[in-house]
Amino acid sequence: MQPSSSSLLRAVVMVGAIVGVPGTGNAAEGDATAVMVALSNGDTETGGLEGIDSKGVRLATESGRRAIELDAVRRVECQRGGPAAVAGVSVVGTDGARLTGTDVTWEGETVRLETSAGVVTLPVARVQTIDWLRADRQEGNDVGPAWQQSLPDELESDVVVVAKGEETQCVPCAIVGITADAVRVVLDGETIPVKRDRVIGLQWLREPAAAGGIVVEVSGGVLPASQVEWSPEGLVIDDVVRLPAGSLQSIDFAAGRTTRLAGLATEQLELEPFFGSLTGIDELIPAFRPRVVAADDGSPRKDLMIRPRTVAVWRVPAGSRTFTTAISRGAAVGGGALVVIAVDGREVFRGSVDDASAANAAGISIGEISLDGARRLSITVDYGRAGPVGGVVILRDPLFTK
């Protein structure tokens, strides 16, 4: 380590006593967590969440207790809001996990993140970056902190980023602890406490880890996971990350085995609006193409809006076993539409989407369409009984599942 780094660090720190932070427990939830469970076959179950483990999801429903095997579960969605997330510090995991909280400490092998829902604990070996949120990060954007742009392209050690006047400085060192007052680092063989109010961020020298195929959303963040357990006592990720039970917002069990149709390019696309000459105007062509509609509730769901007359063909992702979606009207006025879905040219669904058939807010569920060995899936949206008026339909989060 160069002496200049040591001199710099000593210029911005004040040596003080290392103060430990006593641990605090999190009380179990006193009331049942109401959830909606989306199943692989397109059905849903609602009830009070009693538990989640490697065997499945346990619910208390109006008709009694229900145990659902994990293979049959696509998503678990909490139906009541959790505590509002208060962000003062951000923790980024080696696997891409992102959590925010009000304060963070680290002693031994465990990092403790204080959140509005309670205490989150995780192994320090899973932490890649800690960012004390400054003015340029208060708007909640997902981009990395500005100070990361100053890091070397190839790290050779951990880095503590400190404020020096109005500038920031990246100092190579070994990060060994975080207390309520200071970040402890080893520099030139000496352990030095850096005052917390001078620290902007921390970057560990660690290789990125593979992300699990399950996506868990919690108040203040999101975590990939390979295994999830939940009980009224808490939420446990991969046996090592522990969060308050009340922080859970959703679990997407199918994230690693699904592909969203809305994210795929069409292999073939035929557009024949009622006034066919309109497709000859370049500025109007995008208005007739299938359009992705992102969810307005912050979930990863992506719907697909299609206007008649459209014939769209997609190549089926390798290994896909089923295709699922629900279809609803895309406009409150005008006529309905005729929707036809085919697999390798074989028709598997035909139905009218109009006031009578799509009265349910969830739309018309088409169930699971088998795709074993299939190469292409096509969707045709044609004019319904009312002719060329209206006819816009929305495919609700169409998914290929492996």
Coordinates of C-alpha atoms in Angstrom, one line a residue:
M1 CA 0.0 0.0 0.0
Q2 CA 1.4 3.4 -0.9
P3 CA 2.2 5.8 2.0
S4 CA 0.1 8.5 0.2
S5 CA -3.1 6.5 0.7
S6 CA -2.3 6.2 4.4
S7 CA -1.7 9.9 4.7
L8 CA -4.9 10.7 2.9
L9 CA -7.0 8.5 5.1
R10 CA -5.5 9.8 8.3
A11 CA -6.4 13.3 7.1
V12 CA -10.1 12.5 7.0
V13 CA -10.5 10.3 10.0
M14 CA -10.6 10.7 13.7
V15 CA -9.5 7.8 15.8
G16 CA -12.1 6.8 18.4
A17 CA -13.4 4.0 20.4
I18 CA -15.2 1.2 18.5
V19 CA -18.8 1.1 19.8
G20 CA -20.8 -2.1 19.3
V21 CA -24.5 -2.0 18.5
P22 CA -26.7 -4.3 20.6
G23 CA -28.9 -6.7 18.7
T24 CA -32.7 -6.3 18.6
G25 CA -35.2 -8.9 17.8
N26 CA -38.3 -8.6 15.6
A27 CA -41.7 -9.6 17.0
A28 CA -43.7 -12.1 15.1
E29 CA -46.7 -10.8 13.1
G30 CA -49.8 -10.7 15.1
D31 CA -52.2 -11.0 12.2
A32 CA -52.3 -13.2 9.1
T33 CA -50.6 -12.0 6.0
A34 CA -53.3 -12.0 3.2
V35 CA -51.9 -13.2 -0.1
M36 CA -52.9 -14.1 -3.6
V37 CA -51.2 -17.2 -5.0
A38 CA -51.0 -17.4 -8.8
L39 CA -50.8 -21.0 -10.0
S40 CA -49.1 -22.4 -13.1
N41 CA -52.4 -23.4 -14.6
G42 CA -53.6 -19.8 -14.5
D43 CA -55.9 -20.2 -11.5
T44 CA -55.4 -18.2 -8.2
E45 CA -55.9 -18.9 -4.5
T46 CA -56.4 -16.3 -1.8
G47 CA -56.1 -16.6 1.9
G48 CA -54.0 -16.1 5.0
L49 CA -50.3 -17.1 4.5
E50 CA -49.4 -19.7 7.2
G51 CA -46.0 -20.8 5.8
I52 CA -43.6 -21.4 2.9
D53 CA -40.9 -24.0 2.9
S54 CA -39.2 -26.4 0.4
K55 CA -42.4 -28.4 0.2
G56 CA -44.8 -25.7 -0.7
V57 CA -47.1 -22.8 0.3
R58 CA -49.6 -23.3 3.1
L59 CA -52.7 -21.1 3.2
A60 CA -55.7 -20.7 5.4
T61 CA -58.6 -20.2 3.0
E62 CA -62.4 -19.8 3.4
S63 CA -62.8 -23.5 2.7
G64 CA -60.1 -24.6 5.0
R65 CA -56.3 -25.1 5.0
R66 CA -54.7 -25.6 1.7
A67 CA -51.2 -26.9 0.9
I68 CA -49.8 -26.1 -2.6
E69 CA -46.7 -27.7 -4.0
L70 CA -44.0 -25.3 -5.1
D71 CA -44.0 -26.7 -8.7
A72 CA -47.6 -25.5 -9.0
V73 CA -46.9 -22.0 -7.8
R74 CA -45.9 -19.1 -10.1
R75 CA -46.2 -16.1 -7.7
V76 CA -47.2 -15.2 -4.2
E77 CA -48.4 -11.6 -3.8
C78 CA -49.2 -9.9 -0.5
Q79 CA -52.5 -8.1 -0.6
R80 CA -51.9 -5.6 2.1
G81 CA -49.2 -2.9 2.1
G82 CA -46.1 -3.4 4.2
P83 CA -44.3 -0.6 6.1
A84 CA -43.1 2.3 4.0
A85 CA -39.4 1.9 3.1
V86 CA -37.1 4.6 4.6
A87 CA -33.8 4.9 2.7
G88 CA -30.6 6.2 4.3
V89 CA -28.3 3.5 3.1
S90 CA -28.2 0.9 0.2
V91 CA -26.7 -2.5 0.4
V92 CA -26.0 -4.4 -2.9
G93 CA -25.3 -8.1 -2.8
T94 CA -22.8 -10.1 -4.9
D95 CA -25.8 -11.7 -6.6
G96 CA -27.5 -8.4 -7.4
A97 CA -29.7 -8.2 -4.3
R98 CA -30.6 -4.6 -3.5
L99 CA -31.8 -3.5 0.0
T100 CA -32.3 -0.1 1.5
G101 CA -32.6 0.8 5.2
T102 CA -32.0 3.5 7.7
D103 CA -28.6 2.3 9.1
V104 CA -26.1 -0.5 8.7
T105 CA -23.5 -2.1 11.0
W106 CA -21.2 -5.1 10.6
E107 CA -19.4 -7.2 13.2
G108 CA -17.9 -10.7 12.7
E109 CA -19.5 -12.4 9.8
T110 CA -22.9 -10.7 10.0
V111 CA -24.2 -7.4 8.5
R112 CA -27.2 -5.9 10.2
L113 CA -29.4 -3.5 8.1
E114 CA -32.0 -1.5 10.1
T115 CA -35.2 -1.0 8.1
S116 CA -38.7 0.3 8.7
A117 CA -39.9 -3.3 8.9
G118 CA -37.2 -4.4 11.4
V119 CA -33.7 -5.8 11.2
V120 CA -32.3 -7.6 8.2
T121 CA -29.2 -9.8 8.7
L122 CA -27.0 -11.3 6.0
P123 CA -23.5 -12.7 5.7
V124 CA -20.9 -10.1 4.9
A125 CA -19.6 -12.4 2.2
R126 CA -22.7 -11.7 0.3
V127 CA -22.2 -7.9 0.3
Q128 CA -20.6 -6.2 -2.7
T129 CA -21.4 -2.5 -2.2
I130 CA -22.7 -0.2 0.5
D131 CA -23.8 3.3 -0.5
W132 CA -24.7 5.9 2.0
L133 CA -27.3 7.7 0.0
R134 CA -26.4 11.2 -0.9
A135 CA -28.2 14.0 -2.8
D136 CA -27.6 12.4 -6.2
R137 CA -29.3 9.2 -5.0
Q138 CA -32.4 10.5 -3.2
E139 CA -34.7 10.2 -6.2
G140 CA -34.8 6.4 -6.0
N141 CA -33.2 5.7 -9.4
D142 CA -31.7 2.2 -10.0
V143 CA -28.4 3.4 -11.5
G144 CA -25.2 2.9 -9.4
P145 CA -23.9 5.7 -7.2
A146 CA -21.8 8.4 -8.9
W147 CA -18.7 7.5 -6.9
Q148 CA -18.6 4.1 -8.6
Q149 CA -17.5 5.8 -11.7
S150 CA -14.2 6.8 -10.0
L151 CA -13.3 3.2 -9.1
P152 CA -10.5 1.5 -11.0
D153 CA -11.5 -0.8 -13.8
E154 CA -9.7 -3.7 -12.1
L155 CA -9.9 -3.6 -8.3
E156 CA -6.9 -5.0 -6.4
S157 CA -8.4 -4.5 -2.9
D158 CA -11.5 -3.3 -1.1
V159 CA -12.1 0.4 -1.5
V160 CA -13.5 3.0 1.0
V161 CA -14.8 6.2 -0.6
V162 CA -14.4 9.2 1.6
A163 CA -15.3 12.9 1.3
K164 CA -12.5 15.4 1.1
G165 CA -14.1 18.8 1.0
E166 CA -16.4 18.8 -1.9
E167 CA -14.5 16.0 -3.6
T168 CA -14.4 12.3 -3.1
Q169 CA -11.4 10.0 -2.8
C170 CA -11.2 6.2 -3.3
V171 CA -8.8 4.7 -0.9
P172 CA -7.6 1.1 -1.4
C173 CA -7.7 -0.8 1.9
A174 CA -9.2 -3.9 3.7
I175 CA -12.7 -3.2 5.1
V176 CA -13.1 -5.1 8.4
G177 CA -16.0 -3.6 10.3
I178 CA -18.8 -1.0 10.5
T179 CA -20.0 0.5 13.8
A180 CA -22.5 3.2 14.6
D181 CA -19.7 5.8 14.4
A182 CA -17.0 4.5 12.1
V183 CA -16.0 2.2 9.3
R184 CA -12.9 0.1 10.4
V185 CA -10.3 -0.5 7.7
V186 CA -6.8 -1.9 7.6
L187 CA -4.3 0.2 5.9
D188 CA -0.5 -0.4 5.9
G189 CA -1.1 -3.1 8.6
E190 CA -2.8 -0.7 10.9
T191 CA -6.6 -0.8 11.8
I192 CA -8.0 2.7 11.4
P193 CA -11.6 3.8 12.2
V194 CA -13.0 6.2 9.6
K195 CA -15.7 8.5 10.8
R196 CA -19.0 7.5 9.3
D197 CA -20.0 11.0 8.3
R198 CA -17.0 11.1 6.1
V199 CA -17.7 7.8 4.3
I200 CA -19.7 7.9 1.1
G201 CA -19.5 4.3 0.0
L202 CA -17.7 0.9 0.4
Q203 CA -16.8 -1.5 -2.4
W204 CA -15.5 -5.0 -1.6
L205 CA -13.2 -7.0 -3.8
R206 CA -15.4 -9.9 -4.5
E207 CA -16.5 -12.0 -7.6
P208 CA -20.1 -11.6 -8.6
A209 CA -22.3 -14.6 -7.5
A210 CA -24.8 -16.4 -9.7
A211 CA -28.4 -15.2 -8.9
G212 CA -31.0 -17.7 -7.9
G213 CA -34.1 -18.3 -10.1
I214 CA -36.6 -17.0 -7.5
V215 CA -37.2 -13.2 -7.1
V216 CA -38.3 -12.0 -3.7
E217 CA -39.6 -8.4 -3.4
V218 CA -39.6 -6.9 0.1
S219 CA -40.2 -3.4 1.4
G220 CA -37.2 -1.4 0.3
G221 CA -35.6 -3.9 -2.0
V222 CA -35.5 -7.1 -4.1
L223 CA -33.4 -10.3 -3.7
P224 CA -32.8 -13.3 -6.0
A225 CA -33.0 -16.6 -4.2
S226 CA -32.6 -20.3 -4.6
Q227 CA -34.7 -21.2 -1.6
V228 CA -37.3 -19.2 0.4
E229 CA -38.9 -19.9 3.7
W230 CA -41.5 -17.8 5.5
S231 CA -43.3 -18.1 8.8
P232 CA -44.8 -15.5 11.1
E233 CA -41.4 -15.3 12.8
G234 CA -39.6 -14.2 9.7
L235 CA -38.5 -14.5 6.0
V236 CA -35.4 -16.6 5.3
I237 CA -33.5 -16.5 2.0
D238 CA -31.1 -19.4 1.1
D239 CA -30.8 -20.3 4.9
V240 CA -28.6 -17.3 5.6
V241 CA -30.4 -14.0 4.8
R242 CA -33.1 -13.2 7.4
L243 CA -35.7 -10.5 7.1
P244 CA -38.8 -9.5 9.1
A245 CA -41.9 -11.5 8.1
G246 CA -43.8 -8.2 7.5
S247 CA -41.4 -7.0 4.9
L248 CA -42.5 -9.5 2.3
Q249 CA -44.3 -8.1 -0.7
S250 CA -44.1 -10.9 -3.3
I251 CA -42.3 -14.0 -4.4
D252 CA -41.9 -14.9 -8.0
F253 CA -41.1 -18.6 -8.0
A254 CA -41.3 -18.8 -11.8
A255 CA -38.9 -16.0 -12.6
G256 CA -36.1 -18.4 -13.4
R257 CA -38.2 -20.7 -15.5
T258 CA -40.4 -18.3 -17.4
T259 CA -40.0 -16.0 -20.4
R260 CA -42.3 -13.1 -21.0
L261 CA -43.8 -13.0 -24.5
A262 CA -43.8 -9.2 -24.3
G263 CA -40.0 -9.2 -24.2
L264 CA -39.6 -11.3 -27.3
A265 CA -39.3 -10.0 -30.9
T266 CA -41.9 -11.3 -33.4
E267 CA -40.6 -13.7 -36.0
Q268 CA -43.4 -12.7 -38.4
L269 CA -45.9 -9.8 -38.1
E270 CA -48.8 -8.9 -40.4
L271 CA -50.8 -5.7 -39.8
E272 CA -54.1 -5.1 -41.6
P273 CA -56.0 -2.2 -40.0
F274 CA -59.4 -1.4 -41.4
F275 CA -58.0 1.5 -43.3
G276 CA -55.2 -0.5 -44.8
S277 CA -53.6 2.5 -46.5
L278 CA -52.6 3.8 -43.1
T279 CA -49.8 1.3 -42.8
G280 CA -48.1 3.1 -45.7
I281 CA -47.5 6.1 -43.5
D282 CA -44.3 5.5 -41.6
E283 CA -45.3 7.7 -38.6
L284 CA -48.4 5.6 -38.1
I285 CA -47.0 2.1 -38.4
P286 CA -45.9 1.9 -34.7
A287 CA -49.5 2.7 -33.6
F288 CA -50.7 -0.6 -35.1
R289 CA -48.0 -2.9 -33.8
P290 CA -48.3 -4.9 -30.6
R291 CA -47.4 -2.7 -27.7
V292 CA -45.9 -3.6 -24.3
V293 CA -47.9 -2.3 -21.3
A294 CA -45.9 -2.3 -18.1
A295 CA -47.7 -3.0 -14.8
D296 CA -48.6 0.2 -12.8
D297 CA -48.1 -1.5 -9.5
G298 CA -44.3 -1.9 -9.7
S299 CA -44.5 -5.6 -10.4
P300 CA -42.5 -7.2 -13.3
R301 CA -45.7 -8.1 -15.1
K302 CA -45.7 -7.0 -18.8
D303 CA -49.0 -7.1 -20.7
L304 CA -49.3 -6.9 -24.5
M305 CA -51.8 -4.7 -26.3
I306 CA -52.8 -5.9 -29.8
R307 CA -55.1 -4.2 -32.3
P308 CA -57.1 -5.9 -35.1
R309 CA -56.2 -7.2 -37.6
T310 CA -52.9 -8.5 -36.4
V311 CA -51.2 -11.8 -37.0
A312 CA -48.0 -12.2 -34.9
V313 CA -45.7 -15.2 -34.8
W314 CA -43.1 -15.8 -32.1
R315 CA -40.5 -18.6 -31.9
V316 CA -41.0 -20.6 -28.7
P317 CA -38.1 -20.4 -26.3
A318 CA -36.2 -23.6 -26.0
G319 CA -37.4 -25.9 -23.3
S320 CA -40.7 -24.2 -22.8
R321 CA -43.4 -26.5 -21.5
T322 CA -46.5 -24.3 -21.4
F323 CA -47.9 -21.0 -22.4
T324 CA -50.3 -19.1 -20.2
T325 CA -52.1 -15.7 -20.3
A326 CA -55.5 -14.1 -19.8
I327 CA -57.2 -11.9 -22.4
S328 CA -59.3 -8.8 -21.7
R329 CA -60.7 -5.8 -23.6
G330 CA -58.3 -3.0 -24.2
A331 CA -60.9 -0.3 -24.6
A332 CA -64.1 0.6 -22.7
V333 CA -66.0 1.5 -25.9
G334 CA -66.3 -0.1 -29.4
G335 CA -66.8 -3.6 -30.5
G336 CA -65.0 -6.7 -29.4
A337 CA -62.4 -8.9 -31.1
L338 CA -61.9 -12.5 -32.2
V339 CA -58.7 -14.0 -30.8
V340 CA -57.1 -17.2 -32.2
I341 CA -54.0 -18.8 -30.7
A342 CA -52.1 -21.5 -32.6
V343 CA -49.1 -23.7 -31.9
D344 CA -47.1 -24.8 -35.0
G345 CA -50.2 -24.0 -37.1
R346 CA -52.6 -26.0 -34.9
E347 CA -55.4 -23.9 -33.4
V348 CA -55.5 -24.3 -29.6
F349 CA -57.7 -21.4 -28.6
R350 CA -60.5 -19.4 -30.3
G351 CA -62.7 -16.9 -28.5
S352 CA -64.6 -13.7 -28.6
V353 CA -63.4 -10.8 -26.4
D354 CA -66.3 -8.5 -25.8
D355 CA -68.6 -7.1 -23.0
A356 CA -70.2 -10.5 -22.4
S357 CA -67.1 -12.7 -22.4
A358 CA -64.6 -10.4 -20.7
A359 CA -66.8 -9.0 -18.0
N360 CA -64.4 -10.3 -15.4
A361 CA -61.7 -7.8 -14.6
A362 CA -59.1 -10.5 -14.7
G363 CA -60.1 -11.3 -18.3
I364 CA -60.6 -14.7 -20.0
S365 CA -58.1 -17.3 -18.7
I366 CA -57.0 -19.7 -21.4
G367 CA -55.3 -22.1 -19.0
E368 CA -52.1 -23.9 -19.8
I369 CA -51.4 -24.4 -23.5
S370 CA -49.0 -27.4 -23.9
L371 CA -45.8 -26.6 -25.9
D372 CA -43.8 -29.8 -25.6
G373 CA -41.6 -29.8 -28.7
A374 CA -43.3 -26.8 -30.2
R375 CA -41.4 -24.3 -32.4
R376 CA -43.8 -21.4 -33.0
L377 CA -46.7 -19.8 -31.4
S378 CA -49.0 -17.4 -33.3
I379 CA -51.7 -15.0 -32.1
T380 CA -54.3 -13.5 -34.4
V381 CA -56.5 -10.7 -33.3
D382 CA -59.4 -10.1 -35.8
Y383 CA -62.5 -7.9 -35.8
G384 CA -65.4 -9.1 -33.8
R385 CA -69.1 -9.0 -34.3
A386 CA -69.3 -5.2 -34.2
G387 CA -67.0 -4.8 -37.2
P388 CA -64.1 -2.4 -37.4
V389 CA -64.9 -0.3 -34.3
G390 CA -62.6 -0.9 -31.3
G391 CA -61.4 -4.5 -31.0
V392 CA -58.2 -3.8 -29.0
V393 CA -57.3 -6.6 -26.6
I394 CA -54.8 -7.0 -23.9
L395 CA -52.9 -10.2 -23.2
R396 CA -52.3 -10.3 -19.4
D397 CA -48.6 -11.1 -18.7
P398 CA -48.3 -13.9 -21.4
L399 CA -45.6 -16.3 -20.2
F400 CA -43.7 -19.3 -21.6
T401 CA -42.8 -21.6 -18.7
K402 CA -40.1 -24.3 -18.7

